């Protein structure tokens, strides 16, 4: 195993992708496994995500979030997880074609818990036809190193709640992994250092020039994303037949 703690995140919806952005930015070697579509693909127009005053096509929102994860060094791989097996120093996460060794696993796979069948000590809560993973407030399960985030962890069925929970659970993983970390903040030059403080781990101070460069990049990138309508619309509930 590499010296950088590895995190495997199961599921590329708002919870898993946001968790990936956080763990990757903290320097953890992060892989998100995408085994099928986020349920958010069924949304017709996403109107309650902060930052999009007139709403956004949910497919575009997911694309933006995936690209943000990639830009922050998070690897996204296709693959449906079949099993998670505890090992001496972490877990082996198995898809049909690949195996991923990792110290930490975050389950963000609404609504699939089947790959946990062989693990002792994890609580699965059944409510109607749905199954949820029993977690502490910080997303920890009964198994050390194994966490759950988003709807699968029983969070309310909303995009921002799942994304926020993904971030919160990622912070638990970051703290538990003991990588040096204070906050993930980008501050203007001098914010810490002009007060005689070192820039804390996880934080960054940037110059006005660098800030301008980043903002220019933001404008260029966002104009590309929003130049045209997204080509895809919502997917229907699987039980609705096309007539
Ligand atoms: C019709 C509809 C409209 C909605 N509209 C809104 C709205 O307007 N506003 C709002 O806030 N919320 C809305 N939602 C809710 C929102 O989509 C969910 O709350 C949110 O997507 C949950 O995020 P999540 O990351 O927990 O799960 P998901 O987004 O479902 O992501 C889970 C991911 O894990 C993957 N996965 C599952 N099993 C495995 C496995 N074994 N291996 C690998 N990957 C796996 C899934 O394929 C999926 O990609 C809507 C939902 C629906 C159905």
Short mmCIF file of C-alpha atoms and ligand atoms in Angstrom, two decimals:
data_model
loop_
_atom_site.label_atom_id
_atom_site.label_comp_id
_atom_site.label_asym_id
_atom_site.label_seq_id
_atom_site.Cartn_x
_atom_site.Cartn_y
_atom_site.Cartn_z
CA UNK A 1 0.00 0.00 0.00
CA UNK A 2 1.21 3.54 -0.69
CA UNK A 3 2.23 5.81 2.21
CA UNK A 4 -0.61 8.15 1.28
CA UNK A 5 -3.77 6.76 2.84
CA UNK A 6 -6.11 5.50 0.13
CA UNK A 7 -9.84 6.09 0.16
CA UNK A 8 -12.32 4.26 -2.03
CA UNK A 9 -15.73 5.86 -2.36
CA UNK A 10 -18.59 3.70 -3.61
CA UNK A 11 -21.06 5.74 -5.65
CA UNK A 12 -20.74 8.89 -7.78
CA UNK A 13 -23.81 10.86 -6.76
CA UNK A 14 -23.74 14.15 -4.84
CA UNK A 15 -22.58 12.44 -1.61
CA UNK A 16 -19.76 10.36 -3.11
CA UNK A 17 -18.45 13.05 -5.44
CA UNK A 18 -18.43 15.71 -2.75
CA UNK A 19 -16.68 13.35 -0.34
CA UNK A 20 -14.12 12.71 -3.10
CA UNK A 21 -13.48 16.41 -3.64
CA UNK A 22 -12.73 16.81 0.07
CA UNK A 23 -10.53 13.74 0.62
CA UNK A 24 -8.57 14.34 -2.60
CA UNK A 25 -7.99 18.01 -1.74
CA UNK A 26 -6.69 16.89 1.67
CA UNK A 27 -4.08 14.78 -0.14
CA UNK A 28 -5.64 11.34 0.30
CA UNK A 29 -5.34 9.01 -2.66
CA UNK A 30 -9.02 8.99 -3.65
CA UNK A 31 -10.95 6.80 -6.08
CA UNK A 32 -14.70 7.12 -6.66
CA UNK A 33 -16.38 4.06 -8.18
CA UNK A 34 -19.35 4.79 -10.36
CA UNK A 35 -21.66 1.81 -10.81
CA UNK A 36 -24.70 3.22 -12.54
CA UNK A 37 -26.53 6.51 -12.57
CA UNK A 38 -27.18 8.85 -9.67
CA UNK A 39 -30.89 8.97 -8.86
CA UNK A 40 -30.59 12.72 -9.47
CA UNK A 41 -30.69 11.91 -13.20
CA UNK A 42 -34.45 11.51 -12.76
CA UNK A 43 -34.86 15.17 -11.76
CA UNK A 44 -36.53 17.42 -14.35
CA UNK A 45 -35.03 20.76 -13.22
CA UNK A 46 -32.91 21.26 -10.12
CA UNK A 47 -34.03 24.41 -8.31
CA UNK A 48 -32.86 24.14 -4.69
CA UNK A 49 -29.11 23.84 -5.00
CA UNK A 50 -27.48 27.04 -3.73
CA UNK A 51 -25.49 28.94 -6.35
CA UNK A 52 -27.87 28.44 -9.27
CA UNK A 53 -30.49 31.19 -8.88
CA UNK A 54 -32.55 30.07 -11.88
CA UNK A 55 -31.96 26.36 -11.26
CA UNK A 56 -29.84 23.98 -13.33
CA UNK A 57 -30.23 20.86 -15.45
CA UNK A 58 -29.41 18.07 -12.95
CA UNK A 59 -27.26 16.25 -15.54
CA UNK A 60 -25.19 19.44 -15.86
CA UNK A 61 -24.92 19.71 -12.09
CA UNK A 62 -23.58 16.15 -11.87
CA UNK A 63 -21.17 16.82 -14.74
CA UNK A 64 -19.86 19.94 -12.99
CA UNK A 65 -19.40 18.02 -9.75
CA UNK A 66 -17.64 15.11 -11.48
CA UNK A 67 -15.30 17.50 -13.28
CA UNK A 68 -14.59 19.36 -10.05
CA UNK A 69 -13.64 16.06 -8.42
CA UNK A 70 -11.30 15.21 -11.32
CA UNK A 71 -9.70 18.67 -11.29
CA UNK A 72 -8.89 18.06 -7.63
CA UNK A 73 -7.05 14.78 -8.37
CA UNK A 74 -9.89 12.46 -7.50
CA UNK A 75 -9.95 9.42 -9.79
CA UNK A 76 -13.40 8.37 -11.04
CA UNK A 77 -13.67 4.82 -12.37
CA UNK A 78 -16.61 2.90 -13.79
CA UNK A 79 -17.43 -0.19 -11.77
CA UNK A 80 -20.19 -1.69 -9.67
CA UNK A 81 -18.90 -2.87 -6.32
CA UNK A 82 -19.73 -6.53 -5.62
CA UNK A 83 -17.95 -6.96 -2.27
CA UNK A 84 -15.96 -5.12 0.38
CA UNK A 85 -13.65 -7.43 2.30
CA UNK A 86 -11.75 -6.44 5.45
CA UNK A 87 -7.99 -7.10 5.27
CA UNK A 88 -5.20 -6.74 7.85
CA UNK A 89 -4.59 -3.12 7.00
CA UNK A 90 -7.88 -1.93 5.50
CA UNK A 91 -10.22 -3.23 2.84
CA UNK A 92 -10.31 -4.85 -0.55
CA UNK A 93 -13.07 -3.34 -2.66
CA UNK A 94 -14.05 -5.64 -5.52
CA UNK A 95 -15.85 -4.84 -8.74
CA UNK A 96 -16.38 -7.38 -11.52
CA UNK A 97 -13.10 -6.38 -13.16
CA UNK A 98 -10.93 -4.68 -10.53
CA UNK A 99 -9.82 -4.70 -6.92
CA UNK A 100 -8.96 -1.62 -4.90
CA UNK A 101 -6.92 -1.76 -1.70
CA UNK A 102 -7.75 1.06 0.65
CA UNK A 103 -7.48 2.04 4.28
CA UNK A 104 -10.82 3.83 4.19
CA UNK A 105 -14.10 3.14 2.41
CA UNK A 106 -17.03 5.52 2.13
CA UNK A 107 -20.30 3.92 1.01
CA UNK A 108 -22.33 6.50 -0.92
CA UNK A 109 -24.28 4.01 -3.00
CA UNK A 110 -27.93 4.82 -2.57
CA UNK A 111 -29.73 2.34 -2.64
CA UNK A 112 -27.37 -0.63 -2.67
CA UNK A 113 -25.92 -2.27 0.46
CA UNK A 114 -25.57 -5.78 -1.01
CA UNK A 115 -21.75 -5.59 -1.24
CA UNK A 116 -21.57 -5.41 2.58
CA UNK A 117 -23.19 -8.81 3.09
CA UNK A 118 -19.90 -10.49 4.08
CA UNK A 119 -18.87 -7.89 6.68
CA UNK A 120 -19.56 -8.46 10.37
CA UNK A 121 -20.34 -5.56 12.66
CA UNK A 122 -22.17 -3.31 10.22
CA UNK A 123 -25.79 -2.40 10.89
CA UNK A 124 -28.27 -2.41 8.02
CA UNK A 125 -31.64 -0.80 8.76
CA UNK A 126 -34.63 -1.87 6.65
CA UNK A 127 -37.46 0.61 6.12
CA UNK A 128 -40.08 -0.67 3.70
CA UNK A 129 -38.32 -1.76 0.52
CA UNK A 130 -35.23 0.37 1.32
CA UNK A 131 -32.07 -0.45 3.24
CA UNK A 132 -29.91 2.11 5.06
CA UNK A 133 -26.51 1.81 6.72
CA UNK A 134 -26.51 2.52 10.46
CA UNK A 135 -24.01 5.33 11.16
CA UNK A 136 -22.82 7.62 13.93
CA UNK A 137 -23.20 11.36 13.49
CA UNK A 138 -19.84 11.54 11.67
CA UNK A 139 -20.72 8.75 9.22
CA UNK A 140 -18.72 6.04 11.01
CA UNK A 141 -20.21 2.53 10.90
CA UNK A 142 -19.54 -0.25 13.42
CA UNK A 143 -16.46 -1.24 11.38
CA UNK A 144 -13.26 0.81 11.76
CA UNK A 145 -12.39 2.62 8.54
CA UNK A 146 -15.79 2.04 6.95
CA UNK A 147 -18.13 5.03 6.62
CA UNK A 148 -21.40 5.85 4.87
CA UNK A 149 -22.63 9.14 3.41
CA UNK A 150 -25.72 10.62 1.86
CA UNK A 151 -29.09 8.96 1.39
CA UNK A 152 -27.69 5.47 2.10
CA UNK A 153 -26.80 6.77 5.58
CA UNK A 154 -30.43 7.80 6.15
CA UNK A 155 -30.01 11.49 5.28
CA UNK A 156 -33.06 13.35 3.88
CA UNK A 157 -33.65 12.79 0.15
CA UNK A 158 -32.17 16.10 -1.08
CA UNK A 159 -29.13 16.83 -3.19
CA UNK A 160 -27.47 19.45 -1.01
CA UNK A 161 -28.06 17.44 2.15
CA UNK A 162 -26.36 14.43 0.56
CA UNK A 163 -23.51 16.57 -0.76
CA UNK A 164 -23.07 18.25 2.63
CA UNK A 165 -23.10 14.91 4.40
CA UNK A 166 -20.50 13.64 1.94
CA UNK A 167 -18.29 16.59 2.91
CA UNK A 168 -18.85 16.00 6.61
CA UNK A 169 -18.05 12.29 6.40
CA UNK A 170 -14.96 13.07 4.29
CA UNK A 171 -13.75 15.39 7.06
CA UNK A 172 -14.17 12.52 9.56
CA UNK A 173 -12.03 10.32 7.32
CA UNK A 174 -9.42 13.06 6.94
CA UNK A 175 -9.22 13.55 10.71
CA UNK A 176 -9.13 9.80 11.38
CA UNK A 177 -6.39 9.32 8.80
CA UNK A 178 -4.26 11.79 10.76
CA UNK A 179 -3.03 13.68 7.71
CA UNK A 180 -2.16 17.22 8.80
CA UNK A 181 -5.33 19.25 8.30
CA UNK A 182 -6.92 22.39 9.74
CA UNK A 183 -9.53 23.54 7.25
CA UNK A 184 -9.87 23.44 3.46
CA UNK A 185 -9.67 27.23 3.00
CA UNK A 186 -8.21 29.46 0.30
CA UNK A 187 -7.30 32.78 1.90
CA UNK A 188 -5.81 36.01 0.52
CA UNK A 189 -2.05 36.50 0.85
CA UNK A 190 -1.13 37.57 4.38
CA UNK A 191 -4.32 36.35 6.01
CA UNK A 192 -2.36 34.07 8.36
CA UNK A 193 1.25 35.04 7.72
CA UNK A 194 0.82 38.78 8.35
CA UNK A 195 -0.32 37.82 11.82
CA UNK A 196 2.84 35.80 12.40
CA UNK A 197 1.06 32.49 11.84
CA UNK A 198 2.08 29.68 9.52
CA UNK A 199 -0.46 28.81 6.84
CA UNK A 200 -2.28 25.89 8.53
CA UNK A 201 -2.29 22.49 6.78
CA UNK A 202 -5.14 22.22 4.29
CA UNK A 203 -5.22 26.03 3.86
CA UNK A 204 -3.63 28.11 1.15
CA UNK A 205 -2.78 31.80 0.84
CA UNK A 206 -2.86 33.19 -2.71
CA UNK A 207 -1.66 36.47 -4.17
CA UNK A 208 -3.94 38.96 -5.96
CA UNK A 209 -2.37 37.88 -9.26
CA UNK A 210 -3.12 34.23 -8.59
CA UNK A 211 -6.65 35.11 -7.49
CA UNK A 212 -7.20 36.98 -10.76
CA UNK A 213 -5.83 34.03 -12.75
CA UNK A 214 -8.15 31.61 -10.99
CA UNK A 215 -11.16 33.87 -11.47
CA UNK A 216 -10.38 34.24 -15.19
CA UNK A 217 -10.25 30.45 -15.42
CA UNK A 218 -13.58 30.19 -13.64
CA UNK A 219 -15.19 32.55 -16.16
CA UNK A 220 -13.79 30.65 -19.14
CA UNK A 221 -14.74 27.23 -17.77
CA UNK A 222 -18.25 28.21 -16.71
CA UNK A 223 -18.97 29.91 -20.04
CA UNK A 224 -18.18 26.64 -21.74
CA UNK A 225 -20.49 24.68 -19.46
CA UNK A 226 -23.34 27.12 -19.88
CA UNK A 227 -22.97 28.00 -23.58
CA UNK A 228 -25.85 25.70 -24.55
CA UNK A 229 -28.65 23.60 -23.14
CA UNK A 230 -27.56 20.22 -21.84
CA UNK A 231 -28.31 17.54 -24.47
CA UNK A 232 -29.83 15.12 -21.94
CA UNK A 233 -33.13 15.20 -20.11
CA UNK A 234 -34.38 13.21 -17.13
CA UNK A 235 -34.64 9.45 -16.96
CA UNK A 236 -38.01 8.04 -15.90
CA UNK A 237 -38.77 5.90 -12.89
CA UNK A 238 -38.02 2.29 -13.92
CA UNK A 239 -41.62 1.24 -13.27
CA UNK A 240 -43.01 3.78 -15.77
CA UNK A 241 -43.43 2.14 -19.17
CA UNK A 242 -42.83 3.96 -22.42
CA UNK A 243 -46.16 3.80 -24.29
C1 LIG B 1 -37.53 12.32 -9.62
C2 LIG B 1 -36.53 12.89 -8.61
C3 LIG B 1 -36.38 14.27 -8.53
C4 LIG B 1 -35.52 14.81 -7.57
N1 LIG B 1 -35.43 16.16 -7.49
C5 LIG B 1 -34.64 16.72 -6.52
C6 LIG B 1 -34.60 18.12 -6.39
O1 LIG B 1 -35.25 18.87 -7.13
N2 LIG B 1 -33.82 18.65 -5.41
C7 LIG B 1 -33.10 17.85 -4.55
O2 LIG B 1 -32.44 18.39 -3.66
N3 LIG B 1 -33.11 16.52 -4.66
C8 LIG B 1 -33.87 15.93 -5.62
N4 LIG B 1 -33.94 14.56 -5.73
C9 LIG B 1 -33.21 13.74 -4.72
C10 LIG B 1 -31.72 13.54 -5.06
O3 LIG B 1 -31.61 13.03 -6.35
C11 LIG B 1 -31.09 12.58 -4.05
O4 LIG B 1 -31.44 12.92 -2.73
C12 LIG B 1 -29.57 12.56 -4.19
O5 LIG B 1 -29.21 12.22 -5.50
C13 LIG B 1 -28.96 11.55 -3.22
O6 LIG B 1 -27.57 11.58 -3.40
P1 LIG B 1 -26.67 10.32 -3.05
O7 LIG B 1 -25.29 10.66 -3.48
O8 LIG B 1 -26.90 9.94 -1.63
O9 LIG B 1 -27.27 9.13 -3.95
P2 LIG B 1 -27.25 9.00 -5.56
O10 LIG B 1 -27.32 10.33 -6.19
O11 LIG B 1 -28.31 8.04 -5.96
O12 LIG B 1 -25.83 8.38 -5.87
C14 LIG B 1 -25.54 7.02 -5.55
C15 LIG B 1 -24.62 6.48 -6.63
O13 LIG B 1 -24.10 5.21 -6.21
C16 LIG B 1 -24.13 4.33 -7.31
N5 LIG B 1 -24.08 2.95 -6.82
C17 LIG B 1 -25.06 2.21 -6.24
N6 LIG B 1 -24.62 0.99 -5.95
C18 LIG B 1 -23.33 0.94 -6.35
C19 LIG B 1 -22.33 -0.08 -6.30
N7 LIG B 1 -22.58 -1.31 -5.80
N8 LIG B 1 -21.10 0.21 -6.82
C20 LIG B 1 -20.84 1.45 -7.33
N9 LIG B 1 -21.74 2.44 -7.40
C21 LIG B 1 -22.98 2.18 -6.91
C22 LIG B 1 -25.43 4.71 -8.01
O14 LIG B 1 -25.50 4.20 -9.32
C23 LIG B 1 -25.33 6.23 -7.96
O15 LIG B 1 -24.55 6.72 -9.02
C24 LIG B 1 -34.77 13.97 -6.69
C25 LIG B 1 -34.88 12.57 -6.81
C26 LIG B 1 -35.77 12.04 -7.76
C27 LIG B 1 -35.92 10.55 -7.84
#
